[in-house]
mmCIF file of C-alpha atoms and ligand atoms in Angstrom:
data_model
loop_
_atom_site.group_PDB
_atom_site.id
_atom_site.type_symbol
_atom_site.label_atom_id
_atom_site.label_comp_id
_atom_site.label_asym_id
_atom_site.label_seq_id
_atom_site.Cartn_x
_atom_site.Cartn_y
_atom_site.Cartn_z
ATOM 1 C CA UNK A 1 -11.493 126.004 -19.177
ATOM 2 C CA UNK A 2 -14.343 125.951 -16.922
ATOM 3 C CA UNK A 3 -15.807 122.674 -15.747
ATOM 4 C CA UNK A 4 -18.889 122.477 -17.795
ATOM 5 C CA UNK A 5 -17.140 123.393 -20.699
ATOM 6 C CA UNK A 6 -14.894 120.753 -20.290
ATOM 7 C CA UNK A 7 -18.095 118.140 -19.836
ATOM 8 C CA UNK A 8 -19.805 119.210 -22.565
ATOM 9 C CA UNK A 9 -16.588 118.313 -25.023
ATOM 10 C CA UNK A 10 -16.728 115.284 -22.934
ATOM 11 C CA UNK A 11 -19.892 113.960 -23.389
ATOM 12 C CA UNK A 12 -19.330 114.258 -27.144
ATOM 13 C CA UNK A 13 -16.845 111.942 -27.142
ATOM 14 C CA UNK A 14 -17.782 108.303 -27.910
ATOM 15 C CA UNK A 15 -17.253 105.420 -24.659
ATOM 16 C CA UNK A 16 -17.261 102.072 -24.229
ATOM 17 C CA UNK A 17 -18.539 101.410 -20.718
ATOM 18 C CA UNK A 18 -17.449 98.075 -19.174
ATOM 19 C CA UNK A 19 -18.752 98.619 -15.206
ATOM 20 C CA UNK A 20 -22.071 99.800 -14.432
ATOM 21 C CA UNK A 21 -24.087 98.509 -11.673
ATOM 22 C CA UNK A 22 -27.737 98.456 -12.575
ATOM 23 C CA UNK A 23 -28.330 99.216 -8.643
ATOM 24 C CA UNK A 24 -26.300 101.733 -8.907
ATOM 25 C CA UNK A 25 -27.602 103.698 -11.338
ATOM 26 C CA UNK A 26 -31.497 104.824 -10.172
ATOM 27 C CA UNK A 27 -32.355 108.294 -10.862
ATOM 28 C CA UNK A 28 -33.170 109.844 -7.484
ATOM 29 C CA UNK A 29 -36.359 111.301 -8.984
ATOM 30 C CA UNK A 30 -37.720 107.518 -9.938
ATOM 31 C CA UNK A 31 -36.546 106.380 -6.648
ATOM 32 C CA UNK A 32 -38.792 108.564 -4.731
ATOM 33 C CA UNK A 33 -41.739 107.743 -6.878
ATOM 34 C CA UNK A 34 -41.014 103.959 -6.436
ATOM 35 C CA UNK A 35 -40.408 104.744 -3.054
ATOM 36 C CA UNK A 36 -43.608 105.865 -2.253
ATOM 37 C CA UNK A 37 -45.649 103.890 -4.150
ATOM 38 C CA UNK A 38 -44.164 100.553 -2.687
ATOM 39 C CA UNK A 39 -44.312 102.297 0.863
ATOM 40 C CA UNK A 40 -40.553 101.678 1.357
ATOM 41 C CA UNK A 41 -39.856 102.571 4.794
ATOM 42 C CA UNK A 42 -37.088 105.647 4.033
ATOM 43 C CA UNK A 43 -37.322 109.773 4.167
ATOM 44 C CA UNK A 44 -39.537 110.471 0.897
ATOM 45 C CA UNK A 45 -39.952 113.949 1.791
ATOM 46 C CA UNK A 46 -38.139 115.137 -1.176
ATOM 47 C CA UNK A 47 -35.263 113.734 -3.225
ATOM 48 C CA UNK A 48 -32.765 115.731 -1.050
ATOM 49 C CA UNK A 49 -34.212 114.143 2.139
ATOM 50 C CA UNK A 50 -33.432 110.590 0.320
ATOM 51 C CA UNK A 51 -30.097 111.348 -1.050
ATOM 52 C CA UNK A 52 -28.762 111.809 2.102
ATOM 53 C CA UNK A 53 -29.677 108.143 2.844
ATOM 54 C CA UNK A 54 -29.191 106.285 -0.330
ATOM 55 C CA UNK A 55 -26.342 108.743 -2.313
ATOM 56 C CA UNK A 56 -22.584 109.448 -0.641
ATOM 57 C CA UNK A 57 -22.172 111.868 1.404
ATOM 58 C CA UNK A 58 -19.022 114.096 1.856
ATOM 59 C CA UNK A 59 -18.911 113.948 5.693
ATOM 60 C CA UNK A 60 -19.416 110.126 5.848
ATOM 61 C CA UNK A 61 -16.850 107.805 6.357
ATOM 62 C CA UNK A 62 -15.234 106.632 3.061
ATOM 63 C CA UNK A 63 -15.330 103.037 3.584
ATOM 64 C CA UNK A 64 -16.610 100.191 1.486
ATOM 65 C CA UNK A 65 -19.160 99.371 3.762
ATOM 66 C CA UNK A 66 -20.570 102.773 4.357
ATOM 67 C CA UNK A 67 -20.929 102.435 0.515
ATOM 68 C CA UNK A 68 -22.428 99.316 0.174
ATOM 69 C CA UNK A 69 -25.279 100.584 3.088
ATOM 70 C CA UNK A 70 -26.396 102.498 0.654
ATOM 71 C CA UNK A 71 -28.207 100.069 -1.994
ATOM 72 C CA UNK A 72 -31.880 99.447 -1.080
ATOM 73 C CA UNK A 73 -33.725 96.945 -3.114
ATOM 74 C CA UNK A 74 -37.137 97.982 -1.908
ATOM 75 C CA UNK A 75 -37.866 99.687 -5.575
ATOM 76 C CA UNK A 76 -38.353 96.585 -7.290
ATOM 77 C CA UNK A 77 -41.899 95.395 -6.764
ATOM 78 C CA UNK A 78 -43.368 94.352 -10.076
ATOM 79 C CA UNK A 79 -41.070 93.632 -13.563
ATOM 80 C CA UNK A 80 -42.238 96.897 -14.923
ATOM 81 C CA UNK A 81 -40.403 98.654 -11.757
ATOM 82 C CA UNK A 82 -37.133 96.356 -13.123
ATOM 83 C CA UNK A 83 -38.191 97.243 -17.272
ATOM 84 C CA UNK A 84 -38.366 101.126 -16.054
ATOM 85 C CA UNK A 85 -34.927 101.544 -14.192
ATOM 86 C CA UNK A 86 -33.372 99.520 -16.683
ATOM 87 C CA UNK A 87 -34.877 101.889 -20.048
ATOM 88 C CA UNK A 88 -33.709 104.608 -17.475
ATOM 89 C CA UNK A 89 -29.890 103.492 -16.781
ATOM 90 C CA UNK A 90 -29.342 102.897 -20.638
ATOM 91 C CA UNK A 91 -30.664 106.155 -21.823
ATOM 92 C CA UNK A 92 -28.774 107.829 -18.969
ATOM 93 C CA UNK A 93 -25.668 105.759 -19.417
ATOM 94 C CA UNK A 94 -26.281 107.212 -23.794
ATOM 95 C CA UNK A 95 -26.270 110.661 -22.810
ATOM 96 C CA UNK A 96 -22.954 110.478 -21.458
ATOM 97 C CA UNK A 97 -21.913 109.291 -24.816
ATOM 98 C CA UNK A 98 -21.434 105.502 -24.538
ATOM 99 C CA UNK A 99 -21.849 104.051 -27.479
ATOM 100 C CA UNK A 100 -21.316 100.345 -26.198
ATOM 101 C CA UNK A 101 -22.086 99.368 -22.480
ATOM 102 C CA UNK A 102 -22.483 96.546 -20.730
ATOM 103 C CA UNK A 103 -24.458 96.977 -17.494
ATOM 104 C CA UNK A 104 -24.510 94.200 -14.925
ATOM 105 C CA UNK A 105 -26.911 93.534 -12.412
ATOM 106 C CA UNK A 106 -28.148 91.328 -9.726
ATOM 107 C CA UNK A 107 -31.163 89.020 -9.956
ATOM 108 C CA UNK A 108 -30.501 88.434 -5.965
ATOM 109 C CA UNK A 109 -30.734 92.018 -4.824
ATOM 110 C CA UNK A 110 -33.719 92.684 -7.460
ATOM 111 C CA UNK A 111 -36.170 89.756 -6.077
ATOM 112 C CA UNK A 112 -34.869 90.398 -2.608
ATOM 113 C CA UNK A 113 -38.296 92.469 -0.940
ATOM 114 C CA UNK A 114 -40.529 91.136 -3.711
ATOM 115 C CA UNK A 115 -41.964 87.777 -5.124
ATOM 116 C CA UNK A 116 -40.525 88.298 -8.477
ATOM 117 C CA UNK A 117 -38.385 85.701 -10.015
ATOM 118 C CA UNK A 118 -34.680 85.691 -10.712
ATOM 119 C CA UNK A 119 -35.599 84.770 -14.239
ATOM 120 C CA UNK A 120 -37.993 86.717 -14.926
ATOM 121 C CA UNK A 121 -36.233 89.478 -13.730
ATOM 122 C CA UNK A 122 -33.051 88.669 -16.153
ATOM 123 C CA UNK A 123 -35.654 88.566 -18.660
ATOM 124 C CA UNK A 124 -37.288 91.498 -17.706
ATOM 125 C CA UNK A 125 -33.919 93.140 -17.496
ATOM 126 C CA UNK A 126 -32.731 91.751 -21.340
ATOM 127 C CA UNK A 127 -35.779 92.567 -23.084
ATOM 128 C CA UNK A 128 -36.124 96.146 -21.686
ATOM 129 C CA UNK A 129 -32.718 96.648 -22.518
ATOM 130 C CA UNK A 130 -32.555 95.945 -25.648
ATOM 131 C CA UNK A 131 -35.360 97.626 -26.649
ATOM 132 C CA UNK A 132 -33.815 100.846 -24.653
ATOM 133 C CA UNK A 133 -30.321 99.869 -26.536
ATOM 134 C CA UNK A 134 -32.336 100.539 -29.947
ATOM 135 C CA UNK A 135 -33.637 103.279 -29.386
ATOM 136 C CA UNK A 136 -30.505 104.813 -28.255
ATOM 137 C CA UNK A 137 -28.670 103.422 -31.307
ATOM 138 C CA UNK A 138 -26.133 101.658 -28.575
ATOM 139 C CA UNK A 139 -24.727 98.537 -28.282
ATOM 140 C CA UNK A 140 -25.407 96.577 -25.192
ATOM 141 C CA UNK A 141 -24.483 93.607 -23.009
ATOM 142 C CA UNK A 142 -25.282 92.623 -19.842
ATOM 143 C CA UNK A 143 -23.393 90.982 -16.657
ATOM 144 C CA UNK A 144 -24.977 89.212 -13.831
ATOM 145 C CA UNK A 145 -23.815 89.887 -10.329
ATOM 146 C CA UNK A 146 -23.380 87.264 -8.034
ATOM 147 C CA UNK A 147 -22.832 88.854 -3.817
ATOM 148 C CA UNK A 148 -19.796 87.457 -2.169
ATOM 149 C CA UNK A 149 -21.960 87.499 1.300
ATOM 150 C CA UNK A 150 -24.826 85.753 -0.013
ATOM 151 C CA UNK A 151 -23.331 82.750 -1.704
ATOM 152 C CA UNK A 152 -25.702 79.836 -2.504
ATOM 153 C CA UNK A 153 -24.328 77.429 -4.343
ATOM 154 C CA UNK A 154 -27.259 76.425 -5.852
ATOM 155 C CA UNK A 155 -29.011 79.369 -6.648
ATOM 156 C CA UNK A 156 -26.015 80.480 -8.095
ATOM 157 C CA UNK A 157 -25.947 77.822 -10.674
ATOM 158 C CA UNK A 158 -29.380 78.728 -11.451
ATOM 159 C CA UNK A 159 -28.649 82.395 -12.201
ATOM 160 C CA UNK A 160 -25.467 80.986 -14.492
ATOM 161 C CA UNK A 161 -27.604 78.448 -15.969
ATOM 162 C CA UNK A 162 -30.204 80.916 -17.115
ATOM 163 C CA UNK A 163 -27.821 83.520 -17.696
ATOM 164 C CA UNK A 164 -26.378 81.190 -20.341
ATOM 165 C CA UNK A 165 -29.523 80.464 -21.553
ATOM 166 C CA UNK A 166 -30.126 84.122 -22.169
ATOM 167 C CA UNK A 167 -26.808 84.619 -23.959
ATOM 168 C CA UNK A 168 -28.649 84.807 -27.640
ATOM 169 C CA UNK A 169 -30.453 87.945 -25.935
ATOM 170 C CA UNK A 170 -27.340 89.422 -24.496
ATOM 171 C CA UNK A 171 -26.549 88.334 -21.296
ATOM 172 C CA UNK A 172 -22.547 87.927 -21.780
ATOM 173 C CA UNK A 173 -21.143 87.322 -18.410
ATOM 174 C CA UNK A 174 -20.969 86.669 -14.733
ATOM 175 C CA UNK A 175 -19.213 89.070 -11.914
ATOM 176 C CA UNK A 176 -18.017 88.379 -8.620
ATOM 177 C CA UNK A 177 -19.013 91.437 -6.173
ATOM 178 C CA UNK A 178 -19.640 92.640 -2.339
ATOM 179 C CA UNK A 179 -17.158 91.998 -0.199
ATOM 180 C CA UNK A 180 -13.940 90.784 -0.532
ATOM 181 C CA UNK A 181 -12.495 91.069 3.148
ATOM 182 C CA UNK A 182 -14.677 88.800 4.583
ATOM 183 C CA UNK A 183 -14.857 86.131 1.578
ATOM 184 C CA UNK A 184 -11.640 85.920 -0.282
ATOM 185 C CA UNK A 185 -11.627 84.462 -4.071
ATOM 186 C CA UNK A 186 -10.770 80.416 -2.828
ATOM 187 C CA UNK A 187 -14.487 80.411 -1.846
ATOM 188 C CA UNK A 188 -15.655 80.568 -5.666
ATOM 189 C CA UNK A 189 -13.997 78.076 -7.952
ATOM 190 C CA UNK A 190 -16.400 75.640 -8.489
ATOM 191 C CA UNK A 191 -19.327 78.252 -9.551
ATOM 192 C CA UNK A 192 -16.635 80.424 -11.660
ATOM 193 C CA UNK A 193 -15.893 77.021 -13.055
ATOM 194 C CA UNK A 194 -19.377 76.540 -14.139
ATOM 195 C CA UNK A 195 -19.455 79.573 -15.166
ATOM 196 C CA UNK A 196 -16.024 78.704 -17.824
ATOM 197 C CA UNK A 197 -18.024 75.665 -18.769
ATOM 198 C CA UNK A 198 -20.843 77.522 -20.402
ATOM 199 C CA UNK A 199 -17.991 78.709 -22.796
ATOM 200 C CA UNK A 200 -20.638 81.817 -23.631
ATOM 201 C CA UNK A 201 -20.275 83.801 -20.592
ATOM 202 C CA UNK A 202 -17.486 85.972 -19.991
ATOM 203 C CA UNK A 203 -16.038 86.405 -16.186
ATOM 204 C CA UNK A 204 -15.797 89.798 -14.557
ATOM 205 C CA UNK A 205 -14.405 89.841 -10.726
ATOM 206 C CA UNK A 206 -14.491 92.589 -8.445
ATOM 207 C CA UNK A 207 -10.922 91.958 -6.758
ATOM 208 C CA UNK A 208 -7.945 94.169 -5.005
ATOM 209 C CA UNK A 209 -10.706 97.176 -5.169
ATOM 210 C CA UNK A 210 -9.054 97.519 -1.264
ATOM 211 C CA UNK A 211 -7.444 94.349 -0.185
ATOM 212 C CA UNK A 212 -4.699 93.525 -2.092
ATOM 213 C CA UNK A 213 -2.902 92.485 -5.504
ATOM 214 C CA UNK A 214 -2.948 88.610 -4.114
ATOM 215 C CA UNK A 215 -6.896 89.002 -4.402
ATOM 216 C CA UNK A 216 -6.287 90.247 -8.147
ATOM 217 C CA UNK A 217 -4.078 87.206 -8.999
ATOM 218 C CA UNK A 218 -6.031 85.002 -7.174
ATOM 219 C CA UNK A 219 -9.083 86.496 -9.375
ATOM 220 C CA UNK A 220 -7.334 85.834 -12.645
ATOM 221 C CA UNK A 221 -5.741 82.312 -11.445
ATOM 222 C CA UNK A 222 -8.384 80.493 -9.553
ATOM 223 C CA UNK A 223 -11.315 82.491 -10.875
ATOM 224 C CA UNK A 224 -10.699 82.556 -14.356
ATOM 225 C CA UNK A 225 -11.307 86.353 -14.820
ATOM 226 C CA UNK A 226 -11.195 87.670 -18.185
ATOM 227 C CA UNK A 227 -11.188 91.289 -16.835
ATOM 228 C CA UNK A 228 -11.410 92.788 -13.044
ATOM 229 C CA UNK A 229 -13.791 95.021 -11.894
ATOM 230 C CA UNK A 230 -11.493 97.949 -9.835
ATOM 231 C CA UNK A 231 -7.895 96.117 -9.260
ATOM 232 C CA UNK A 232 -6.753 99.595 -7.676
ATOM 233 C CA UNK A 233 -4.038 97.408 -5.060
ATOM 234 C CA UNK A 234 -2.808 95.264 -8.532
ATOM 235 C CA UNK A 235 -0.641 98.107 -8.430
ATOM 236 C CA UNK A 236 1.405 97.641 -5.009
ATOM 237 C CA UNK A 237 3.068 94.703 -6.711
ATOM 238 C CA UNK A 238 5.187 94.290 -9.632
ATOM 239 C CA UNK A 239 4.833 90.953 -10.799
ATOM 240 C CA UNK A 240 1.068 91.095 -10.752
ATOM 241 C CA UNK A 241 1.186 93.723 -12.971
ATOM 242 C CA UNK A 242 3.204 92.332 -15.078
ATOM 243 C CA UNK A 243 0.663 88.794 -15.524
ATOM 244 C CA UNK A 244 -1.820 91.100 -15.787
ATOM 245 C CA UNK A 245 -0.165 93.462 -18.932
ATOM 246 C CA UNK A 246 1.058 89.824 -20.293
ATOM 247 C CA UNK A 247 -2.419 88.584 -20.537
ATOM 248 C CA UNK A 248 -3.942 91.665 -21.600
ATOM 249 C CA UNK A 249 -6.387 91.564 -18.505
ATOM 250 C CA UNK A 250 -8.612 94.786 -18.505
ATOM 251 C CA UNK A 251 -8.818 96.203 -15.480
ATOM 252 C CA UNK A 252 -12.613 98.369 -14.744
ATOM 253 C CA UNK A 253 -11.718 101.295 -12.861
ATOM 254 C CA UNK A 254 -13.616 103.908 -11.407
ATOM 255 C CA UNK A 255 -11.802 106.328 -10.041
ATOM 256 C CA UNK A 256 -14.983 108.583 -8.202
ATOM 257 C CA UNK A 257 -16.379 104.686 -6.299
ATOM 258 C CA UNK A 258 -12.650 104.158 -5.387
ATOM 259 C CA UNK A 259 -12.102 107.661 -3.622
ATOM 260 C CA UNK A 260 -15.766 107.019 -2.088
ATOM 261 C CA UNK A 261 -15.336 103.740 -0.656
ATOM 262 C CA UNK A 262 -11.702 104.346 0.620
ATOM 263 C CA UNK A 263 -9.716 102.459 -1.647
ATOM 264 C CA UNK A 264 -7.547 105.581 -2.983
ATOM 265 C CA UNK A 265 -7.133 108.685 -0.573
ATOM 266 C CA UNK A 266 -6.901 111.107 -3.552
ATOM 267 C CA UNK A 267 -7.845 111.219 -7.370
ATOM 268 C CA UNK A 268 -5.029 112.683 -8.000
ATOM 269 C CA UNK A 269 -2.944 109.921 -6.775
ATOM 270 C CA UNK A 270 -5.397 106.976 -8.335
ATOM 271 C CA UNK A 271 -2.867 104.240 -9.799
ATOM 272 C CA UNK A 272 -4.754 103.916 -12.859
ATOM 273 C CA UNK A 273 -1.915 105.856 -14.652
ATOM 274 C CA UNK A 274 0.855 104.749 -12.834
ATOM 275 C CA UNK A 275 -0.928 101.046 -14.015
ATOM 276 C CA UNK A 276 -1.245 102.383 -17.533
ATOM 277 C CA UNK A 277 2.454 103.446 -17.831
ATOM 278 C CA UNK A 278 3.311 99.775 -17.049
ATOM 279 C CA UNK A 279 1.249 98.609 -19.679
ATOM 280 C CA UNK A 280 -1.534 97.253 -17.695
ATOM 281 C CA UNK A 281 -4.999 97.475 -20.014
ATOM 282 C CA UNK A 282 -7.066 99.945 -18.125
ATOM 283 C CA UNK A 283 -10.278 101.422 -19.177
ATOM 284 C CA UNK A 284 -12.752 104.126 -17.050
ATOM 285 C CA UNK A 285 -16.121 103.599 -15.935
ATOM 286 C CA UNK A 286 -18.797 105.008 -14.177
ATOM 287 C CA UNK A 287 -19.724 101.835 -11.204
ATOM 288 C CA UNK A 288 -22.707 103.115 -9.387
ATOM 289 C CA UNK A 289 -23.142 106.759 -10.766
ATOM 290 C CA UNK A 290 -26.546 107.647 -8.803
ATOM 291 C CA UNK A 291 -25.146 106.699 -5.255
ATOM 292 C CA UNK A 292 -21.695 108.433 -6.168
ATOM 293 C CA UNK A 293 -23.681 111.477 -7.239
ATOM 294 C CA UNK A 294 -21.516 111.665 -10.225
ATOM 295 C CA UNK A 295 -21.985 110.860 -13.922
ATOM 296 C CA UNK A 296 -18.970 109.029 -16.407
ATOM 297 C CA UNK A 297 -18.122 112.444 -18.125
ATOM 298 C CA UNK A 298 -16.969 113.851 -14.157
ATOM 299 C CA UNK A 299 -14.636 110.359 -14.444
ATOM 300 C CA UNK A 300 -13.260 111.668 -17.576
ATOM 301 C CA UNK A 301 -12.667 114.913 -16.032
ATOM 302 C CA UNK A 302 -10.802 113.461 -13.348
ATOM 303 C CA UNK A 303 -8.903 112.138 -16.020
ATOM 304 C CA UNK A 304 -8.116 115.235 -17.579
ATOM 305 C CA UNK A 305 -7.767 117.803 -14.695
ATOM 306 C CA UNK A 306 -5.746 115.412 -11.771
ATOM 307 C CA UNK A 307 -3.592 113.069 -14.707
ATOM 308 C CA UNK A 308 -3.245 115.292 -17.433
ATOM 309 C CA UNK A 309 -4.769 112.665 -19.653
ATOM 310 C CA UNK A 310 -5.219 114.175 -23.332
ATOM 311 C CA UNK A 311 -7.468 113.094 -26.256
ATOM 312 C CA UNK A 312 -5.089 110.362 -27.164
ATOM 313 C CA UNK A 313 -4.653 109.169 -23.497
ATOM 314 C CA UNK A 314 -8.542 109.225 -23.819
ATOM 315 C CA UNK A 315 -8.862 107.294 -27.006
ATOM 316 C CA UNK A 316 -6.277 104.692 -25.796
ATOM 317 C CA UNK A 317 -8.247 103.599 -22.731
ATOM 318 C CA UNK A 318 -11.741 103.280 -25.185
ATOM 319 C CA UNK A 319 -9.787 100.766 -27.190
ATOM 320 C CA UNK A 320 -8.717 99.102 -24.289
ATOM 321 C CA UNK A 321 -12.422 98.599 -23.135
ATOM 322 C CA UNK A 322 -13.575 97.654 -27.024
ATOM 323 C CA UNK A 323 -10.709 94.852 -26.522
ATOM 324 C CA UNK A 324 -12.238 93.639 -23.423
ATOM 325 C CA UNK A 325 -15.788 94.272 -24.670
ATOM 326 C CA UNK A 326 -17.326 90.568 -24.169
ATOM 327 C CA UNK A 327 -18.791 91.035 -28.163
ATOM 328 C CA UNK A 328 -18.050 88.748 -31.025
ATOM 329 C CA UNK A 329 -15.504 89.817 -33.462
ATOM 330 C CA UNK A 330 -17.564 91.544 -36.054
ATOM 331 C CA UNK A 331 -19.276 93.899 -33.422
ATOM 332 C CA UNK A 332 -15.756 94.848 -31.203
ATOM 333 C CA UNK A 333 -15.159 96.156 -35.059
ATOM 334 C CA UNK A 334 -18.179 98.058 -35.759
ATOM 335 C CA UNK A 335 -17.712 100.096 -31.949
ATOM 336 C CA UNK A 336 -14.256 100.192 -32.224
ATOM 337 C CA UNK A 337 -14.749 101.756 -35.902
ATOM 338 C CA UNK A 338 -17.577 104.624 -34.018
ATOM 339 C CA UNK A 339 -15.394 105.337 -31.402
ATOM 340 C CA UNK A 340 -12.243 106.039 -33.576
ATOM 341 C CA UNK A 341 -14.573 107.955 -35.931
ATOM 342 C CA UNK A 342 -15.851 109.971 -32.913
ATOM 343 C CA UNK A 343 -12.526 110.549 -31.820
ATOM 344 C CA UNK A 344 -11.445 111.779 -35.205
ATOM 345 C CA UNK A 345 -14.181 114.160 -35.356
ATOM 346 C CA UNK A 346 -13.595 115.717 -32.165
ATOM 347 C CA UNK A 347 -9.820 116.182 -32.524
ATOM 348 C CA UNK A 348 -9.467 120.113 -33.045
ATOM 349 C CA UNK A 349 -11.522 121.078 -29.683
ATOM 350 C CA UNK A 350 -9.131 120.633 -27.131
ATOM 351 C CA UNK A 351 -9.252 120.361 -23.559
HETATM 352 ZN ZN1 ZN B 401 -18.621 97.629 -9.199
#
């Protein structure tokens, strides 16, 4: 079956979406328009002349930090440039067939070259959303992000505080990104504390995408994660795996970021099965889709053309991300009950 093919049955299929950077996730098209309107000082020739600066590149190095060069957060001038990208990710994020995503984001990066608030960019960012969520007929949550490198104690408890606040509107958690070499978990505990003591936000930590399964322990122990974004290294040891199957922690992998940035040297040899097979709650998601130059239905297909993953392999990994879905009761029922129906109607097409 040819490629296309194979996305099209894809994209018919129903996903829950647990890892999506907001950042991430900029059409190149409104990039160039923000771009030039805001005078940010990049090649705005043409979208091709800006991909080669703010997407992957095949001859580049694949390292974390060549990945991370590639966020700019010169787009964000005014709260209708954060209302726009946001409308833009969820509708893009919808025609890949999620039917439940939550999409996190950082009120840091988003006021960094502006005078915007963090606030009102979280609002901005919640009431776009869920007006973009609506019209989509998905369901939604959101994440904020808090940067390992810029850690600020107590702006940081001003982003958790409000993010609480904003619960009611959606905002259902708090992740732990950038990088993890330089600023292991110990440095965190008393803001992921906070964080526990809201008891309405959810913790997500990036952790062992390339350092090790000590960082993904140390995520779950110290940190209090209820899931972990990546967790590729949890595999190199046994017992970690094993905690993290016992306490049904979901692990957010994206296979296309991890190739990228380094952190696997080939899809084909990405632990997420090996994980799976141990009984390890994975689920697959998309991370930063416009700078990976890839959408969540190629993640699928890496699924199904390197592991041999078949409808059923497919369908277990959607519950897995409905069970780690941070959504009361009554609406991890309602997705779970569209994505088993989608499922069910798909069966007979094959792969
Ligand atoms: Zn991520």
């Amino acid at each position: 079956m040819e490629k296309d093919e194979r996305l099209a049955i894809l994209r018919g299929l129903p996903k829950v979406e647990l890892h999506r950077h907001l950042e991430g996730s900029l059409r190149l098209s409104t990039m160039l328009e923000l771009g030039r309107r805001h005078g940010v000082d990049l090649p705005l020739d043409n979208e091709e002349a800006l991909a080669r600066v703010v997407c992957f590149q095949a001859d580049e190095p694949r390292t974390l930090a060549n990945f991370l060069k590639k966020f700019h957060s010169g787009w964000y001038r005014s709260y209708a440039d954060v209302e726009r990208v946001t409308t833009e990710a969820i509708e893009d994020a919808a025609a890949q067939g999620v039917v439940h995503l939550e999409l996190r984001f950082s009120p840091e990066h988003l006021v960094r070259t502006s005078r915007l608030q963090p606030q009102g960019v979280m609002e901005a960012v919640c009431e776009a959303g869920r007006a973009a969520a609506a019209e989509a007929s998905i369901s939604l949550r959101f994440l904020v992000t808090l940067t390992r490198e810029r850690y600020d104690f107590s702006f940081w408890r001003m982003v958790v505080d409000a993010a609480a606040d904003l619960s009611p509107e959606g905002l259902a958690g708090v992740d732990l990104a950038g990088d993890e070499f330089a600023h292991p978990n110990q440095e965190y505990q008393k803001i992921f504390q906070r964080v526990k003591d809201t008891k309405v936000l959810g913790i997500s930590i990036h952790a062992g995408e390339g350092t090790s399964a000590e960082q993904v322990l140390s995520a779950v122990k110290l940190l209090g994660a209820d899931r972990i974004g990546h967790g590729t290294k949890a595999v190199e040891d046994e017992s970690v795996m094993e905690m993290l199957a016992e306490r049904g922690i979901v692990l957010e992998m994206c296979p296309i970021s991890n190739y990228q940035t380094g952190c696997v040297d080939e899809l084909t040899r990405h632990p997420l099965p090996e994980l799976d097979r141990a009984g390890v709650v994975t689920c697959i998601n998309a991370d930063d889709p416009s700078i990976q130059r890839s959408s969540l239905n190629d993640e699928y297909d890496v699924a199904v053309t390197r592991w041999t993953y078949t409808l059923q392999d497919l369908l277990r990994l959607e519950q897995n991300a409905v069970g780690g879905a941070f959504l009361p009761d009554e609406q991890r029922e309602a997705v779970l009950a569209r994505v088993e129906k989608g499922y069910a109607e798909s069966k007979d097409q094959g792969l």
